[in-house]
Coordinates of C-alpha atoms and ligand atoms in Angstrom, one line a residue:
M1 CA -20.5 2.0 -32.1
E2 CA -17.5 0.1 -30.6
I3 CA -15.7 1.6 -27.6
K4 CA -12.6 2.2 -29.7
Q5 CA -14.4 4.3 -32.2
I6 CA -16.2 6.4 -29.6
L7 CA -12.8 7.0 -28.0
D8 CA -11.3 8.6 -31.2
E9 CA -14.2 11.0 -31.1
V10 CA -14.0 11.9 -27.3
L11 CA -10.5 11.5 -26.1
P12 CA -9.4 14.9 -27.6
Q13 CA -11.8 16.5 -25.3
V14 CA -10.3 14.9 -22.0
S15 CA -7.2 16.0 -19.9
K16 CA -4.2 13.5 -20.5
P17 CA -5.9 11.3 -22.9
T18 CA -2.9 8.8 -23.0
R19 CA -4.4 7.6 -19.6
Y20 CA -7.0 5.6 -21.7
T21 CA -5.1 4.8 -25.0
G22 CA -2.9 1.7 -23.9
N23 CA -0.6 0.3 -26.5
E24 CA 2.5 1.2 -24.6
L25 CA 5.8 -0.4 -25.3
N26 CA 5.8 -3.9 -23.8
S27 CA 2.2 -3.8 -22.9
V28 CA 0.7 -7.2 -24.1
Q29 CA -1.7 -7.8 -27.1
K30 CA -3.6 -11.0 -27.4
D31 CA -6.7 -12.3 -29.3
K32 CA -9.3 -12.5 -26.6
S33 CA -11.1 -15.0 -28.4
K34 CA -8.1 -17.1 -28.1
V35 CA -7.8 -17.2 -24.4
K36 CA -9.8 -19.3 -21.8
V37 CA -9.6 -16.7 -18.8
R38 CA -9.7 -13.1 -19.0
I39 CA -8.8 -11.0 -15.9
A40 CA -9.1 -7.2 -15.6
L41 CA -6.5 -5.9 -13.3
A42 CA -8.2 -2.8 -11.7
F43 CA -6.4 -0.1 -9.9
P44 CA -8.7 2.3 -8.0
D45 CA -6.9 5.5 -8.9
V46 CA -5.8 7.2 -12.2
Y47 CA -3.2 5.6 -14.7
E48 CA -0.2 7.5 -13.5
V49 CA -0.7 6.4 -10.0
G50 CA -1.6 2.8 -10.7
M51 CA 1.2 2.4 -13.2
S52 CA 3.5 3.2 -10.5
H53 CA 2.6 0.3 -8.5
L54 CA 5.0 -2.6 -8.5
G55 CA 2.3 -5.3 -7.7
L56 CA 0.1 -4.7 -10.5
R57 CA 3.0 -4.9 -12.9
I58 CA 4.1 -8.0 -11.5
L59 CA 0.6 -9.7 -11.9
Y60 CA 0.1 -8.2 -15.2
H61 CA 3.2 -9.9 -16.6
L62 CA 3.0 -13.2 -14.6
L63 CA -0.7 -13.7 -15.8
N64 CA 0.1 -12.9 -19.4
E65 CA 3.0 -15.4 -19.3
R66 CA 0.2 -18.0 -19.6
E67 CA -1.2 -18.5 -23.1
D68 CA -4.5 -19.3 -21.9
V69 CA -5.0 -16.2 -19.7
Y70 CA -5.4 -12.7 -20.9
A71 CA -4.7 -9.9 -18.1
E72 CA -5.6 -6.5 -19.2
R73 CA -5.4 -3.3 -17.2
V74 CA -8.0 -0.6 -16.0
F75 CA -7.9 2.4 -14.0
A76 CA -10.3 4.9 -12.5
P77 CA -11.2 7.6 -15.3
W78 CA -10.5 11.1 -14.1
V79 CA -13.9 13.1 -13.5
D80 CA -13.8 14.8 -16.8
F81 CA -13.7 11.7 -18.6
E82 CA -16.1 10.0 -16.5
E83 CA -18.7 12.7 -17.2
I84 CA -18.4 11.9 -20.9
M85 CA -18.6 8.2 -20.4
R86 CA -21.7 8.4 -18.4
E87 CA -23.3 10.9 -20.9
R88 CA -22.5 8.6 -23.8
G89 CA -23.2 5.5 -21.9
I90 CA -19.6 4.2 -22.4
P91 CA -18.8 1.4 -20.0
L92 CA -15.7 1.1 -17.9
F93 CA -13.2 -0.8 -20.3
S94 CA -9.8 -2.3 -20.2
L95 CA -6.9 -0.5 -21.9
E96 CA -5.6 -3.3 -23.8
S97 CA -8.6 -4.6 -25.9
K98 CA -11.1 -1.9 -24.9
S99 CA -13.5 -4.5 -23.7
P100 CA -16.1 -3.7 -21.1
L101 CA -15.2 -4.9 -17.7
S102 CA -18.5 -7.0 -17.6
E103 CA -16.9 -9.2 -20.3
F104 CA -14.3 -10.5 -18.0
D105 CA -14.0 -13.6 -15.9
F106 CA -12.5 -11.8 -13.0
V107 CA -12.1 -8.1 -12.1
G108 CA -9.2 -7.9 -9.5
F109 CA -8.8 -4.6 -7.6
S110 CA -5.7 -3.6 -5.8
L111 CA -6.1 -2.0 -2.4
Q112 CA -3.3 0.0 -1.4
Y113 CA -5.1 2.7 0.6
E114 CA -8.5 2.9 2.4
M115 CA -9.3 6.2 0.7
S116 CA -9.3 4.4 -2.8
Y117 CA -12.5 2.5 -1.7
S118 CA -14.9 5.2 -3.2
N119 CA -13.1 4.5 -6.5
V120 CA -13.7 0.8 -6.2
T121 CA -17.4 1.5 -5.9
N122 CA -17.4 4.0 -8.5
M123 CA -15.6 1.9 -10.8
L124 CA -18.1 -1.1 -10.4
D125 CA -20.9 1.2 -11.0
L126 CA -19.1 2.6 -14.2
A127 CA -18.8 -1.1 -15.3
G128 CA -22.4 -1.8 -14.7
I129 CA -21.5 -4.5 -12.1
P130 CA -23.8 -4.8 -9.2
L131 CA -22.3 -3.3 -6.2
F132 CA -23.1 -6.0 -3.9
S133 CA -21.8 -9.4 -4.1
K134 CA -25.2 -11.0 -3.3
D135 CA -26.7 -9.2 -6.5
R136 CA -24.3 -10.5 -8.9
T137 CA -25.2 -13.3 -11.3
D138 CA -23.4 -16.0 -13.2
R139 CA -23.2 -13.6 -16.1
D140 CA -20.9 -10.9 -13.8
P141 CA -17.4 -11.2 -13.3
I142 CA -16.0 -12.5 -10.0
V143 CA -14.9 -9.4 -8.1
I144 CA -11.6 -10.1 -6.2
A145 CA -9.2 -7.9 -4.3
G146 CA -5.8 -7.9 -2.6
G147 CA -3.1 -5.6 -1.2
P148 CA -2.4 -4.2 2.3
C149 CA -6.1 -3.2 3.1
A150 CA -7.3 -6.7 2.3
Y151 CA -5.8 -7.5 5.8
N152 CA -9.1 -5.9 7.0
P153 CA -11.4 -6.9 4.4
E154 CA -14.6 -6.2 6.3
P155 CA -15.5 -2.6 5.3
L156 CA -15.5 -4.1 1.6
A157 CA -16.8 -7.6 2.7
E158 CA -20.3 -7.3 1.0
I159 CA -18.8 -5.7 -2.2
I160 CA -15.8 -8.0 -2.9
D161 CA -16.7 -11.8 -3.8
L162 CA -13.1 -12.8 -2.8
F163 CA -10.1 -11.7 -1.0
V164 CA -6.6 -12.9 -1.7
I165 CA -4.4 -12.4 1.5
G166 CA -0.9 -12.0 1.4
E167 CA 1.5 -12.5 -1.6
A168 CA -0.6 -13.3 -4.7
E169 CA 1.9 -14.5 -7.3
E170 CA 1.0 -18.3 -6.6
V171 CA -2.5 -17.8 -5.2
I172 CA -3.7 -16.0 -8.5
L173 CA -2.6 -18.9 -10.6
E174 CA -4.3 -21.5 -8.3
L175 CA -7.4 -19.5 -8.9
V176 CA -7.1 -19.3 -12.4
N177 CA -6.5 -23.1 -12.5
L178 CA -9.6 -23.7 -10.3
Y179 CA -11.7 -21.5 -12.6
L180 CA -10.6 -23.3 -15.8
D181 CA -11.6 -26.7 -14.0
H182 CA -14.9 -25.0 -12.8
K183 CA -15.8 -23.9 -16.3
K184 CA -15.9 -27.6 -17.2
S185 CA -18.9 -28.1 -14.9
S186 CA -22.2 -26.4 -15.1
K187 CA -22.2 -25.0 -11.8
G188 CA -22.4 -21.2 -11.0
R189 CA -20.3 -18.7 -9.2
I190 CA -21.7 -19.8 -5.5
E191 CA -20.0 -23.1 -6.3
F192 CA -16.8 -21.7 -7.7
L193 CA -16.7 -19.4 -4.4
E194 CA -17.1 -22.3 -2.4
R195 CA -14.4 -24.0 -3.9
A196 CA -12.0 -21.1 -3.8
A197 CA -12.8 -20.5 -0.4
R198 CA -10.7 -23.5 0.3
I199 CA -7.4 -22.3 -1.4
P200 CA -5.1 -21.3 1.4
G201 CA -5.0 -17.4 1.4
V202 CA -8.4 -16.9 0.0
Y203 CA -11.2 -15.3 2.2
V204 CA -14.8 -15.4 0.8
P205 CA -16.7 -13.0 3.3
A206 CA -20.2 -14.4 2.2
F207 CA -19.3 -17.7 4.1
Y208 CA -18.8 -16.0 7.4
R209 CA -21.3 -14.7 9.7
V210 CA -20.7 -11.7 12.0
N211 CA -22.4 -11.5 15.4
Y212 CA -22.4 -8.3 17.1
N213 CA -22.5 -7.3 20.8
E214 CA -25.0 -4.8 22.1
D215 CA -22.4 -2.2 22.2
G216 CA -21.8 -2.5 18.5
T217 CA -18.5 -4.4 18.9
V218 CA -17.9 -7.6 17.3
K219 CA -18.9 -10.7 19.3
E220 CA -17.8 -13.5 16.8
I221 CA -17.0 -14.3 13.1
L222 CA -18.1 -17.7 12.2
P223 CA -17.9 -19.7 8.8
V224 CA -21.3 -20.8 7.8
K225 CA -20.2 -23.7 5.6
P226 CA -18.4 -26.8 6.3
G227 CA -14.9 -26.9 5.0
I228 CA -14.3 -23.3 5.3
P229 CA -11.4 -22.2 7.3
E230 CA -12.1 -20.2 10.7
R231 CA -9.1 -17.9 9.8
V232 CA -7.5 -17.3 6.6
Q233 CA -3.8 -17.6 7.0
K234 CA -1.9 -15.2 4.6
R235 CA 0.2 -16.6 1.7
I236 CA 4.0 -15.7 1.2
I237 CA 6.5 -16.7 -1.5
R238 CA 9.4 -18.6 0.3
D239 CA 12.1 -18.2 -2.2
L240 CA 12.2 -14.8 -4.0
D241 CA 14.8 -15.8 -6.2
R242 CA 12.6 -18.3 -7.9
V243 CA 9.5 -16.4 -8.1
Y244 CA 8.5 -14.6 -11.2
Y245 CA 9.7 -11.0 -11.7
P246 CA 8.9 -9.0 -14.8
T247 CA 11.7 -7.5 -16.9
K248 CA 9.8 -6.1 -19.7
L249 CA 8.1 -3.5 -17.9
I250 CA 5.4 -1.4 -19.6
V251 CA 7.1 2.0 -20.7
P252 CA 4.2 4.6 -20.2
Y253 CA 3.7 7.6 -22.9
M254 CA 3.0 9.9 -20.1
D255 CA 4.7 10.9 -16.8
I256 CA 3.6 8.8 -14.0
V257 CA 4.4 9.0 -10.2
H258 CA 7.4 6.6 -10.3
D259 CA 8.6 6.4 -13.8
R260 CA 11.6 4.2 -13.4
A261 CA 12.7 0.4 -13.6
V262 CA 11.8 -1.0 -10.3
L263 CA 14.0 -3.8 -8.6
E264 CA 12.4 -5.4 -5.7
I265 CA 15.4 -6.3 -3.4
F266 CA 13.7 -7.8 -0.5
R267 CA 10.3 -8.3 1.3
G268 CA 9.7 -8.0 5.0
C269 CA 11.1 -5.8 7.8
T270 CA 12.1 -6.8 11.4
R271 CA 12.6 -3.3 12.7
G272 CA 9.3 -3.7 14.7
C273 CA 7.9 0.0 14.5
R274 CA 4.8 -0.2 16.5
F275 CA 2.6 2.0 14.1
C276 CA 3.7 0.3 11.1
Q277 CA 1.3 -2.3 9.7
A278 CA 3.8 -2.9 6.6
G279 CA 6.4 -4.0 9.2
M280 CA 4.0 -6.7 10.6
I281 CA 2.1 -8.0 7.6
Y282 CA 5.1 -8.5 5.1
R283 CA 7.1 -10.4 7.6
P284 CA 9.3 -12.7 7.4
V285 CA 12.2 -11.0 5.7
R286 CA 13.1 -12.8 2.3
E287 CA 15.8 -11.4 0.0
K288 CA 16.6 -11.6 -3.7
S289 CA 20.2 -12.5 -4.4
V290 CA 22.7 -10.1 -5.8
D291 CA 23.1 -12.1 -8.9
K292 CA 19.4 -12.6 -9.5
L293 CA 19.2 -8.6 -9.0
T294 CA 22.0 -7.9 -11.3
N295 CA 20.4 -10.1 -14.1
I296 CA 17.1 -8.4 -13.6
A297 CA 18.4 -5.0 -13.8
R298 CA 20.5 -5.6 -16.9
E299 CA 17.3 -7.1 -18.7
M300 CA 15.1 -4.5 -17.5
I301 CA 17.2 -1.5 -18.8
K302 CA 17.7 -3.5 -22.1
S303 CA 14.0 -3.8 -22.6
T304 CA 12.8 -0.4 -21.3
G305 CA 15.5 2.1 -21.9
Y306 CA 14.8 3.4 -18.6
E307 CA 17.6 5.9 -17.2
E308 CA 16.8 5.1 -13.4
I309 CA 16.5 2.0 -11.4
S310 CA 14.9 2.3 -7.9
L311 CA 15.6 -0.2 -5.4
A312 CA 12.4 -1.2 -3.7
S313 CA 11.8 -2.5 -0.4
L314 CA 10.3 -1.5 3.1
S315 CA 13.8 -0.4 4.2
T316 CA 16.6 -0.5 1.6
S317 CA 19.5 0.0 3.9
D318 CA 18.6 -3.4 5.6
Y319 CA 19.3 -5.4 2.5
S320 CA 22.2 -7.5 3.5
A321 CA 24.4 -7.0 0.6
L322 CA 23.5 -3.5 -0.2
K323 CA 27.0 -2.2 -0.6
Q324 CA 28.0 -5.0 -3.2
L325 CA 24.7 -4.5 -5.1
V326 CA 25.1 -0.6 -5.2
E327 CA 28.7 -1.1 -6.5
I328 CA 27.8 -3.6 -9.1
L329 CA 25.0 -1.6 -10.3
T330 CA 26.9 1.6 -10.3
D331 CA 29.9 0.0 -12.1
E332 CA 27.8 -1.7 -14.6
F333 CA 25.5 1.4 -15.6
R334 CA 27.8 4.3 -15.2
Q335 CA 28.7 4.1 -18.9
C336 CA 25.1 4.4 -20.1
M337 CA 24.3 7.0 -17.4
V338 CA 21.6 4.9 -15.7
G339 CA 21.1 6.3 -12.0
L340 CA 20.3 4.5 -9.0
S341 CA 17.9 5.7 -6.3
L342 CA 17.4 4.2 -3.0
P343 CA 14.1 5.1 -1.4
S344 CA 13.2 4.0 2.2
L345 CA 16.8 4.4 3.7
R346 CA 16.9 4.1 7.3
I347 CA 18.8 7.2 8.8
D348 CA 20.6 5.0 11.4
S349 CA 22.3 2.9 8.9
F350 CA 22.9 5.2 6.2
T351 CA 26.3 5.3 5.4
L352 CA 28.4 8.3 3.8
D353 CA 30.2 5.9 1.5
L354 CA 26.8 4.8 0.2
A355 CA 25.7 8.3 -0.3
R356 CA 28.8 9.2 -2.3
K357 CA 28.7 6.1 -4.4
I358 CA 25.0 7.0 -5.7
Q359 CA 25.7 10.5 -6.0
E360 CA 28.4 9.5 -8.6
I361 CA 25.6 9.4 -11.0
K362 CA 22.6 11.2 -9.8
K363 CA 21.9 13.4 -7.0
S364 CA 18.3 13.7 -5.7
G365 CA 16.7 15.1 -2.4
L366 CA 17.2 12.9 0.7
T367 CA 14.2 11.7 3.0
F368 CA 14.7 10.8 6.7
A369 CA 11.7 9.7 8.7
P370 CA 12.5 10.1 12.6
E371 CA 8.5 9.9 12.9
A372 CA 8.7 11.7 16.3
G373 CA 10.2 14.6 17.8
T374 CA 11.6 13.1 21.2
Q375 CA 13.5 10.1 22.2
R376 CA 10.9 9.1 24.6
L377 CA 8.2 9.0 22.0
R378 CA 10.7 7.3 19.6
D379 CA 11.0 4.6 22.1
V380 CA 7.4 4.3 22.6
I381 CA 6.8 3.8 18.8
N382 CA 10.1 1.5 18.6
K383 CA 11.7 3.7 16.2
G384 CA 15.2 2.8 17.1
V385 CA 16.7 6.2 15.9
T386 CA 18.5 8.7 17.9
E387 CA 19.0 12.5 17.4
E388 CA 22.5 11.9 16.9
D389 CA 21.9 9.3 14.3
L390 CA 20.0 11.8 12.3
L391 CA 22.3 14.6 12.6
N392 CA 25.3 12.4 11.8
S393 CA 23.5 11.1 8.6
V394 CA 22.4 14.6 7.5
K395 CA 26.0 16.0 8.2
G396 CA 27.4 13.3 6.1
A397 CA 25.0 14.0 3.3
F398 CA 25.8 17.8 3.6
E399 CA 29.4 17.1 3.2
A400 CA 28.6 14.7 0.1
G401 CA 27.0 17.7 -1.5
W402 CA 23.1 17.2 -0.8
N403 CA 21.2 20.3 0.2
T404 CA 17.8 19.2 0.2
V405 CA 16.4 17.2 3.1
K406 CA 12.9 16.1 3.9
L407 CA 12.0 15.1 7.4
Y408 CA 8.7 12.9 8.0
F409 CA 6.9 13.0 11.3
M410 CA 3.7 11.6 12.6
I411 CA 1.5 13.7 14.8
G412 CA -1.1 12.2 17.3
L413 CA 1.0 9.1 18.3
P414 CA -0.2 7.4 21.4
S415 CA 0.9 9.6 24.5
E416 CA 2.3 12.4 22.5
T417 CA 2.5 15.8 24.2
Y418 CA 3.3 19.3 23.2
E419 CA 6.8 18.8 24.2
D420 CA 7.2 16.0 21.5
L421 CA 5.6 18.5 18.9
E422 CA 8.3 21.1 20.3
G423 CA 10.8 18.3 19.6
I424 CA 9.9 18.2 15.8
A425 CA 10.7 21.8 15.5
R426 CA 13.9 21.6 17.6
L427 CA 15.2 18.6 15.4
A428 CA 14.4 20.8 12.2
Y429 CA 16.3 23.5 13.2
R430 CA 19.4 21.3 14.5
V431 CA 19.5 20.2 10.8
V432 CA 19.8 23.8 9.8
D433 CA 22.6 24.1 12.4
A434 CA 24.3 21.1 11.1
Y435 CA 24.3 22.5 7.5
R436 CA 25.7 25.7 8.7
E437 CA 28.5 23.6 10.5
V438 CA 29.4 21.9 7.3
R439 CA 29.2 24.6 4.8
G440 CA 29.7 27.8 6.8
N441 CA 26.4 29.3 5.8
T442 CA 22.8 28.1 5.0
K443 CA 22.7 29.2 1.4
G444 CA 20.8 26.7 -0.8
L445 CA 19.6 24.6 2.0
K446 CA 16.0 23.4 1.9
V447 CA 14.5 21.5 4.8
T448 CA 10.8 20.4 4.5
V449 CA 9.1 19.1 7.3
S450 CA 6.0 16.9 6.5
T451 CA 3.5 15.6 9.1
S452 CA 0.9 13.0 8.7
T453 CA -1.4 11.9 11.4
F454 CA -1.2 8.7 13.2
V455 CA -3.9 6.0 12.1
P456 CA -4.1 3.0 14.3
K457 CA -3.7 0.1 11.8
P458 CA -4.7 -3.7 12.3
F459 CA -2.2 -6.2 13.2
T460 CA 0.1 -3.5 14.8
P461 CA 0.7 -3.1 18.5
F462 CA -1.3 0.0 18.2
Q463 CA -4.4 -1.4 16.9
W464 CA -6.0 -0.9 20.3
E465 CA -5.1 2.7 20.5
A466 CA -7.5 5.6 19.6
Q467 CA -6.8 8.2 16.8
I468 CA -7.0 11.7 18.4
P469 CA -9.9 13.7 17.7
L470 CA -10.2 15.9 14.5
D471 CA -10.1 19.1 16.5
E472 CA -7.0 18.3 18.3
I473 CA -5.3 17.0 14.9
K474 CA -6.0 20.5 13.6
E475 CA -4.8 22.3 17.0
R476 CA -1.5 20.5 16.8
Q477 CA -0.9 21.2 13.2
R478 CA -1.6 25.0 14.1
F479 CA 1.0 24.7 16.7
L480 CA 3.8 23.3 14.3
K481 CA 2.9 26.0 11.6
K482 CA 3.8 28.5 14.1
K483 CA 6.9 26.7 15.2
L484 CA 8.2 26.1 11.6
K485 CA 8.8 29.1 10.2
G486 CA 12.3 30.2 8.8
P487 CA 14.1 31.1 5.6
N488 CA 15.2 27.3 5.0
I489 CA 12.4 25.3 6.5
S490 CA 8.9 24.7 5.1
Y491 CA 6.1 22.8 6.7
N492 CA 3.4 20.7 5.1
W493 CA 0.8 18.6 6.6
H494 CA -1.6 15.8 5.5
D495 CA -5.4 16.7 5.8
G496 CA -6.6 15.6 9.1
K497 CA -10.0 14.8 7.9
L498 CA -8.6 12.3 5.5
S499 CA -6.7 10.8 8.2
F500 CA -9.8 10.5 10.2
L501 CA -11.6 8.6 7.4
E502 CA -8.5 6.4 6.9
A503 CA -8.8 5.3 10.7
V504 CA -12.5 4.7 10.3
F505 CA -11.9 2.3 7.3
S506 CA -8.7 0.8 8.7
R507 CA -10.4 -0.7 11.6
G508 CA -14.1 -0.8 10.4
D509 CA -16.5 -3.6 10.3
R510 CA -19.1 -4.8 7.7
K511 CA -21.5 -1.8 8.7
L512 CA -19.2 0.4 6.6
N513 CA -20.4 -1.2 3.3
S514 CA -23.6 0.6 3.3
V515 CA -21.7 3.9 4.0
L516 CA -19.6 3.4 0.8
K517 CA -22.9 2.7 -1.1
K518 CA -24.3 5.9 0.3
A519 CA -21.0 7.8 -0.4
R520 CA -20.9 6.6 -3.9
E521 CA -24.4 7.8 -4.5
R522 CA -23.3 11.3 -3.2
G523 CA -20.5 11.4 -5.8
C524 CA -17.7 10.6 -3.5
R525 CA -14.4 9.5 -5.4
F526 CA -10.9 10.4 -5.7
D527 CA -10.9 11.3 -2.1
G528 CA -7.1 11.2 -1.9
W529 CA -7.1 14.1 -4.2
S530 CA -7.8 17.3 -2.0
D531 CA -9.8 19.2 -4.9
M532 CA -12.0 16.4 -5.1
F533 CA -12.4 15.2 -1.4
S534 CA -15.7 16.2 0.2
F535 CA -15.8 15.5 4.1
D536 CA -19.3 16.9 4.1
K537 CA -20.5 14.2 1.5
W538 CA -18.8 11.7 3.7
M539 CA -20.4 12.7 6.9
E540 CA -24.0 12.7 5.1
A541 CA -23.2 9.1 4.3
F542 CA -22.3 8.2 7.7
R543 CA -25.5 9.9 9.0
E544 CA -27.7 8.3 6.4
A545 CA -26.2 4.7 7.0
G546 CA -26.8 5.1 10.9
V547 CA -23.1 4.7 11.4
N548 CA -21.2 6.7 13.9
P549 CA -17.5 6.9 12.3
E550 CA -16.0 8.2 15.8
F551 CA -16.9 4.7 17.0
Y552 CA -14.2 3.1 14.7
A553 CA -11.5 6.1 14.7
N554 CA -11.5 7.6 18.4
R555 CA -12.1 4.7 20.6
S556 CA -9.4 2.9 22.2
R557 CA -10.1 -0.8 22.7
P558 CA -9.9 -3.3 25.5
E559 CA -7.2 -5.9 25.1
D560 CA -10.1 -8.8 24.8
E561 CA -12.2 -7.0 22.2
V562 CA -12.7 -9.3 19.1
F563 CA -11.6 -7.3 16.1
P564 CA -13.4 -7.5 12.6
W565 CA -10.0 -8.4 11.1
E566 CA -9.3 -11.4 13.3
V567 CA -10.8 -13.8 10.5
I568 CA -7.5 -13.1 8.9
D569 CA -4.1 -14.7 10.2
P570 CA -1.1 -12.5 9.3
G571 CA 1.4 -14.9 10.9
V572 CA 2.3 -12.4 13.6
E573 CA 0.5 -13.5 16.9
K574 CA -1.8 -11.3 19.0
S575 CA 0.0 -12.1 22.1
F576 CA 3.2 -10.7 20.5
L577 CA 1.3 -7.5 19.7
I578 CA 0.0 -7.1 23.2
T579 CA 3.4 -7.4 24.7
E580 CA 4.6 -4.7 22.2
L581 CA 1.6 -2.5 23.3
K582 CA 2.6 -2.8 27.0
K583 CA 6.3 -2.2 26.2
A584 CA 5.1 0.8 24.3
R585 CA 3.3 2.2 27.4
E586 CA 6.3 1.8 29.3
A587 CA 8.3 3.6 26.6
K588 CA 10.4 0.3 26.3
P589 CA 12.0 -0.3 22.9
T590 CA 12.3 -3.8 21.2
P591 CA 15.5 -4.2 19.5
D592 CA 15.7 -5.5 15.9
C593 CA 15.7 -9.3 16.1
R594 CA 18.0 -9.2 13.1
F595 CA 20.8 -8.2 15.6
N596 CA 19.2 -9.6 18.7
R597 CA 17.4 -12.7 19.9
C598 CA 14.0 -13.6 18.4
H599 CA 11.1 -11.9 20.2
G600 CA 8.8 -14.7 19.2
C601 CA 6.5 -12.7 16.9
G602 CA 5.0 -16.0 15.5
I603 CA 6.0 -15.7 11.9
M604 CA 8.4 -18.5 12.0
K605 CA 5.3 -20.8 11.7
L606 CA 5.4 -19.7 8.0
K607 CA 8.9 -20.6 7.5
G608 CA 11.3 -19.2 5.0
G609 CA 12.6 -16.0 6.5
I610 CA 16.3 -15.4 6.5
I611 CA 16.3 -13.8 9.8
C612 CA 14.0 -16.5 11.4
D613 CA 16.3 -19.3 9.7
S614 CA 19.3 -17.7 11.4
K615 CA 17.7 -17.7 14.7
N616 CA 17.0 -21.5 14.2
E617 CA 20.6 -22.2 13.5
D618 CA 21.7 -20.3 16.7
Ligands
SF4_701 S1 10.0 -14.9 14.5 FE1 11.6 -14.2 15.8 S2 13.4 -13.9 14.4 FE2 11.5 -14.2 13.1 S3 10.9 -12.2 12.6 FE3 9.5 -12.8 14.5 S4 10.9 -12.0 16.0 FE4 12.3 -11.9 14.4

C-alpha cells in the first residue's frame, strides 16, 4: 500500500495529524519524476518547531526556485505516530510527495540545538538509512547537516556525511551543481564526497583523522587525503540585499511556535558578549536595506495574509535604520492591522519612542536579558548593560502601557558567586518598584524571571571554562526559588540536566558518536521536551559507551589545548578569544566595535561587514 493510503487510515488516530499532511498554502508541488535532484530538508523536531525556523524556510524556497530540484520537508514524528509507523512499517517520509527518505539524493538536517541530536539518529533509523556514514552505500542518500551546531561537528562526525559550515544559500547550490555533474559519471558516493570536500565551507569528517593524547584530549586533526583543506572556513553571504529571500512563505494549517511573517533585517553582531556563540560565529554584521525590506514585507503580507511581521536578527535594535524601518512599516500596515514584533531588543538602546510606535498596533510582553545580576558579573561576560539602563527602559515601557516583563538571566557563569545570584532577585524587585513609581501601585504587573544554566560554547571566549557541576546548578536554582517569591514575580528555570548534556555535546569529540548510537537504542528522543527526556537513559548510554560526560562539561581547559572543533575556521581568531578570556578574568569589558575602534577579532579577512568596512575607511 502507498504511504498516502496508509496515512488516510492511521492519521485520525494520532494527535495533531496536520503535522504530517503537508499541502499548505505556498507549499511546493512538483512532479518528482521530472526533477534531477531531490533533497529532503529534515528538521529534527516536530512540525510546529521546524516550521518556525527561518533557515529551513529560506532553503526550501531557494532550492525549489530551480526547476531541476525538488526540495521537500520532513520533521520528527511525535511518539504516538512513530509507534504506528514502526508497527505498520511506514518509513519516514516527506510531507510534499509522501516519499520515503531513502528515495532522496540528499537528506539535509538543520542542527539548531545539541539536544536534537537524538532526533537526528531516530529519524535516520525511521528512514531505514544506516546510522553511520561508513555503512551507507551508493543507494543511500547523502546525509548533510548545517546550522550553528555544525561549528562543532565532531559529536556527529561518524553519522553525517558532509557538513555545510556557515551560511548555506550559495554552498547548497554549488553542491547541487556538483552532484548533477557527478551523476554523469559512473563514480559513487565516496568520489562525490571527495569532490564536495573541496568546495569552500564543506567539511567531510571521513577525510580527517583525529589523534588523541593519553589523557583523552585531542592531539591533532589531520586531513587524510590530498587536496582536502586542513581547516574548513565558514561561508558567508556578503551582500544581503542580493541574496535570495522567500516572500511566498508556507502558511501552516496548525499553530506553530512562531506563526508570522519573518523579515530578516541583518546578520551578525558586534556586541561581543563572551558567552554567546551566535555573536562570534555569525560575524560580520551585514544589513538589508530599508527599501529591500519594505518590498519583501509587502510581498510577504500579500502572499500569506499574515497579520504580524517579526523583525528577525540577533539584536534588533542594532539595525542602523530601525526607526525609519519601523515608521515605514507601521504606516504602511496600519490600515490592514498588521502588527510588528521586535524580538531581541537590547535594553540599553531600547527607546520609548519605538515602544510607543509599535504599541500603536499591537502590545505584547517585553523581554529583557540582563543575563547577570551584578555589574561585576555583567562586566565579566561583557554584557554592556547597567542596572540604570534596565530600569530606565522598563519605566519607559510601563509609562507606555506595558505591564508584563520577562527577565532572562544565566546562572553558573564563570566566577559567579551567591552575591551575583542575590543581584538577580534584587533587580527583579527593583523592576516591581519601578512599576509602582510609574503607576502608583503594582496592580496588573507580571514580572517573570527565567534562568538558564551557562553552557560553554565553542568559538567563544568562554570555550576554555568549565560548567558548574549538576549539584551546584540545583543548589543555585533552589537559592533563587527562595528569593523570588512575591505576588508579582514568578520564577522559572531550565532543567540543569539538559544544560549538562548540552555542555557535553557542545564541546564533545568523535567519541560521542557511539554514545548517540547507544542513546538511540535506549529510545532517547525529543530530549528538549521535559516529558520525554530521560537523564537515566543518557547516563546508561555514556556508561555503556565507556565515555565520561563530565570530562566534556565540567573540565576547564588550558589555553594550549587542541579542541575538536578547531578543524573549523569561523573567521574569528583564537588569539582574540584568548584576549577576551583574560579580560573576562579581570572583569574588563570590551566596548562594541560598532562605536569604538576595531578590536581585531579576525573576521575582516572574510570581507563584507558594514562595521569592519567603516573601520577600513577610518
Ligand atoms: S574585525 Fe574589528 S570591526 Fe570587524 S567585527 Fe571584528 S572587531 Fe569589529
